[in-house]
Amino acid sequence: MKVYGITNCNTVKKALDWLKAHHVDYEFHDFKKLGVSPEKLNEWDAKAGYEKFLNKQGLTWKQLDPAVKDSIKSKADALNLLQQKTSMIKRPVIEDGDFLYFGFDEGVYEQELIK
């Protein structure tokens, strides 16, 4: 299992604490240190659609210049912006085989991640 996020995000911290408490092994990928590849973003888009992981509720999106927000006219525009500003990706991102989830939900985690 791979968990993507940033270490100072409270939602990521909650998810990592939950995984540790339930003895779920994972590898952590820090967006701030390692970024995210266009290939990975395209893979997530193919599975879920970029709208699912473009976090328009977060501070990074809200602080964007309105012209930049208005410039998002296509999937390519959105994915390019997400690669540049990884803080706009809904976190954490959990990948475990075919399972892909954005965010933290204890019920989903219990159902999908405890084996």
PDB file of C-alpha atoms in Angstrom:
ATOM      1  CA  MET A   1       0.000   0.000   0.000  1.00  0.00           C
ATOM      2  CA  LYS A   2       1.159   3.496  -0.780  1.00  0.00           C
ATOM      3  CA  VAL A   3      -0.041   6.631   0.975  1.00  0.00           C
ATOM      4  CA  TYR A   4       0.505   9.995  -0.704  1.00  0.00           C
ATOM      5  CA  GLY A   5       0.290  13.276   1.159  1.00  0.00           C
ATOM      6  CA  ILE A   6       2.154  15.973   3.023  1.00  0.00           C
ATOM      7  CA  THR A   7       3.384  15.553   6.565  1.00  0.00           C
ATOM      8  CA  ASN A   8       1.924  18.775   7.968  1.00  0.00           C
ATOM      9  CA  CYS A   9      -1.641  18.011   6.808  1.00  0.00           C
ATOM     10  CA  ASN A  10      -3.971  17.173   9.698  1.00  0.00           C
ATOM     11  CA  THR A  11      -6.047  14.786   7.579  1.00  0.00           C
ATOM     12  CA  VAL A  12      -2.906  12.911   6.517  1.00  0.00           C
ATOM     13  CA  LYS A  13      -1.797  12.741  10.158  1.00  0.00           C
ATOM     14  CA  LYS A  14      -5.192  11.269  11.160  1.00  0.00           C
ATOM     15  CA  ALA A  15      -4.987   8.689   8.379  1.00  0.00           C
ATOM     16  CA  LEU A  16      -1.418   7.668   9.223  1.00  0.00           C
ATOM     17  CA  ASP A  17      -2.309   7.395  12.924  1.00  0.00           C
ATOM     18  CA  TRP A  18      -5.303   5.226  11.998  1.00  0.00           C
ATOM     19  CA  LEU A  19      -3.174   2.969   9.791  1.00  0.00           C
ATOM     20  CA  LYS A  20      -0.562   2.582  12.536  1.00  0.00           C
ATOM     21  CA  ALA A  21      -3.206   1.860  15.187  1.00  0.00           C
ATOM     22  CA  HIS A  22      -4.667  -0.874  12.945  1.00  0.00           C
ATOM     23  CA  HIS A  23      -1.238  -2.309  12.072  1.00  0.00           C
ATOM     24  CA  VAL A  24      -1.623  -1.608   8.362  1.00  0.00           C
ATOM     25  CA  ASP A  25       1.729  -1.463   6.567  1.00  0.00           C
ATOM     26  CA  TYR A  26       2.236   1.330   4.073  1.00  0.00           C
ATOM     27  CA  GLU A  27       4.872   3.289   2.204  1.00  0.00           C
ATOM     28  CA  PHE A  28       4.573   7.091   2.500  1.00  0.00           C
ATOM     29  CA  HIS A  29       5.139   9.387  -0.483  1.00  0.00           C
ATOM     30  CA  ASP A  30       5.595  13.026   0.535  1.00  0.00           C
ATOM     31  CA  PHE A  31       4.327  15.353  -2.199  1.00  0.00           C
ATOM     32  CA  LYS A  32       6.440  18.241  -0.875  1.00  0.00           C
ATOM     33  CA  LYS A  33       9.699  16.301  -1.081  1.00  0.00           C
ATOM     34  CA  LEU A  34       9.020  13.966  -4.012  1.00  0.00           C
ATOM     35  CA  GLY A  35       6.339  15.703  -6.071  1.00  0.00           C
ATOM     36  CA  VAL A  36       4.009  13.651  -8.247  1.00  0.00           C
ATOM     37  CA  SER A  37       4.572  12.502 -11.802  1.00  0.00           C
ATOM     38  CA  PRO A  38       2.299  13.341 -14.731  1.00  0.00           C
ATOM     39  CA  GLU A  39       1.958   9.577 -15.243  1.00  0.00           C
ATOM     40  CA  LYS A  40       0.627   9.081 -11.707  1.00  0.00           C
ATOM     41  CA  LEU A  41      -1.851  11.948 -12.076  1.00  0.00           C
ATOM     42  CA  ASN A  42      -3.044  10.489 -15.391  1.00  0.00           C
ATOM     43  CA  GLU A  43      -3.394   7.063 -13.770  1.00  0.00           C
ATOM     44  CA  TRP A  44      -5.542   8.508 -10.969  1.00  0.00           C
ATOM     45  CA  ASP A  45      -7.563  10.477 -13.499  1.00  0.00           C
ATOM     46  CA  ALA A  46      -8.201   7.326 -15.554  1.00  0.00           C
ATOM     47  CA  LYS A  47      -9.435   5.498 -12.439  1.00  0.00           C
ATOM     48  CA  ALA A  48     -11.380   8.249 -10.686  1.00  0.00           C
ATOM     49  CA  GLY A  49     -11.460  11.456 -12.730  1.00  0.00           C
ATOM     50  CA  TYR A  50      -9.368  14.461 -11.733  1.00  0.00           C
ATOM     51  CA  GLU A  51     -12.428  16.188 -10.263  1.00  0.00           C
ATOM     52  CA  LYS A  52     -12.313  13.610  -7.462  1.00  0.00           C
ATOM     53  CA  PHE A  53      -8.847  14.682  -6.308  1.00  0.00           C
ATOM     54  CA  LEU A  54      -8.688  18.372  -7.259  1.00  0.00           C
ATOM     55  CA  ASN A  55      -9.381  19.862  -3.833  1.00  0.00           C
ATOM     56  CA  LYS A  56     -11.330  23.060  -4.377  1.00  0.00           C
ATOM     57  CA  GLN A  57     -12.164  23.265  -0.654  1.00  0.00           C
ATOM     58  CA  GLY A  58      -8.560  23.760   0.454  1.00  0.00           C
ATOM     59  CA  LEU A  59      -6.625  26.925   1.169  1.00  0.00           C
ATOM     60  CA  THR A  60      -4.294  26.486  -1.813  1.00  0.00           C
ATOM     61  CA  TRP A  61      -7.216  26.580  -4.267  1.00  0.00           C
ATOM     62  CA  LYS A  62      -8.913  29.438  -2.441  1.00  0.00           C
ATOM     63  CA  GLN A  63      -5.721  31.516  -2.544  1.00  0.00           C
ATOM     64  CA  LEU A  64      -5.189  30.996  -6.279  1.00  0.00           C
ATOM     65  CA  ASP A  65      -5.461  34.002  -8.517  1.00  0.00           C
ATOM     66  CA  PRO A  66      -8.925  34.009 -10.127  1.00  0.00           C
ATOM     67  CA  ALA A  67      -7.283  34.116 -13.562  1.00  0.00           C
ATOM     68  CA  VAL A  68      -5.472  30.849 -12.805  1.00  0.00           C
ATOM     69  CA  LYS A  69      -8.724  29.231 -11.652  1.00  0.00           C
ATOM     70  CA  ASP A  70     -10.458  30.436 -14.811  1.00  0.00           C
ATOM     71  CA  SER A  71      -7.632  29.028 -16.942  1.00  0.00           C
ATOM     72  CA  ILE A  72      -8.570  25.448 -15.976  1.00  0.00           C
ATOM     73  CA  LYS A  73     -10.501  24.536 -19.120  1.00  0.00           C
ATOM     74  CA  SER A  74      -9.432  20.923 -19.626  1.00  0.00           C
ATOM     75  CA  LYS A  75      -8.162  17.807 -17.894  1.00  0.00           C
ATOM     76  CA  ALA A  76      -4.647  18.647 -19.107  1.00  0.00           C
ATOM     77  CA  ASP A  77      -4.867  22.116 -17.525  1.00  0.00           C
ATOM     78  CA  ALA A  78      -6.051  20.657 -14.230  1.00  0.00           C
ATOM     79  CA  LEU A  79      -3.413  17.915 -14.112  1.00  0.00           C
ATOM     80  CA  ASN A  80      -0.649  20.375 -14.983  1.00  0.00           C
ATOM     81  CA  LEU A  81      -1.755  22.648 -12.131  1.00  0.00           C
ATOM     82  CA  LEU A  82      -1.961  19.697  -9.723  1.00  0.00           C
ATOM     83  CA  GLN A  83       1.578  18.682 -10.600  1.00  0.00           C
ATOM     84  CA  GLN A  84       2.812  22.219  -9.920  1.00  0.00           C
ATOM     85  CA  LYS A  85       0.747  22.703  -6.759  1.00  0.00           C
ATOM     86  CA  THR A  86       0.547  19.294  -5.103  1.00  0.00           C
ATOM     87  CA  SER A  87      -1.126  20.849  -2.045  1.00  0.00           C
ATOM     88  CA  MET A  88      -4.304  21.001  -4.146  1.00  0.00           C
ATOM     89  CA  ILE A  89      -4.517  17.199  -4.317  1.00  0.00           C
ATOM     90  CA  LYS A  90      -7.134  15.853  -1.912  1.00  0.00           C
ATOM     91  CA  ARG A  91      -5.215  14.037   0.815  1.00  0.00           C
ATOM     92  CA  PRO A  92      -4.276  11.481   1.685  1.00  0.00           C
ATOM     93  CA  VAL A  93      -4.296   9.408  -1.462  1.00  0.00           C
ATOM     94  CA  ILE A  94      -4.415   5.688  -0.655  1.00  0.00           C
ATOM     95  CA  GLU A  95      -3.407   3.136  -3.284  1.00  0.00           C
ATOM     96  CA  ASP A  96      -3.672  -0.545  -2.488  1.00  0.00           C
ATOM     97  CA  GLY A  97      -3.895  -2.755  -5.558  1.00  0.00           C
ATOM     98  CA  ASP A  98      -7.074  -1.721  -7.369  1.00  0.00           C
ATOM     99  CA  PHE A  99      -8.240   0.321  -4.357  1.00  0.00           C
ATOM    100  CA  LEU A 100      -7.807   4.091  -4.773  1.00  0.00           C
ATOM    101  CA  TYR A 101      -9.184   6.535  -2.238  1.00  0.00           C
ATOM    102  CA  PHE A 102      -8.804  10.262  -1.667  1.00  0.00           C
ATOM    103  CA  GLY A 103      -9.253  11.567   1.876  1.00  0.00           C
ATOM    104  CA  PHE A 104      -9.847   9.996   5.259  1.00  0.00           C
ATOM    105  CA  ASP A 105     -12.931   7.975   6.134  1.00  0.00           C
ATOM    106  CA  GLU A 106     -12.667   5.464   8.967  1.00  0.00           C
ATOM    107  CA  GLY A 107     -15.562   3.380   7.651  1.00  0.00           C
ATOM    108  CA  VAL A 108     -14.038   3.080   4.189  1.00  0.00           C
ATOM    109  CA  TYR A 109     -10.621   2.304   5.650  1.00  0.00           C
ATOM    110  CA  GLU A 110     -12.063  -0.417   7.904  1.00  0.00           C
ATOM    111  CA  GLN A 111     -13.923  -2.018   5.027  1.00  0.00           C
ATOM    112  CA  GLU A 112     -11.156  -1.785   2.427  1.00  0.00           C
ATOM    113  CA  LEU A 113      -7.827  -1.817   4.249  1.00  0.00           C
ATOM    114  CA  ILE A 114      -8.128  -4.264   7.113  1.00  0.00           C
ATOM    115  CA  LYS A 115      -7.452  -7.739   5.804  1.00  0.00           C
TER     116      LYS A 115
END
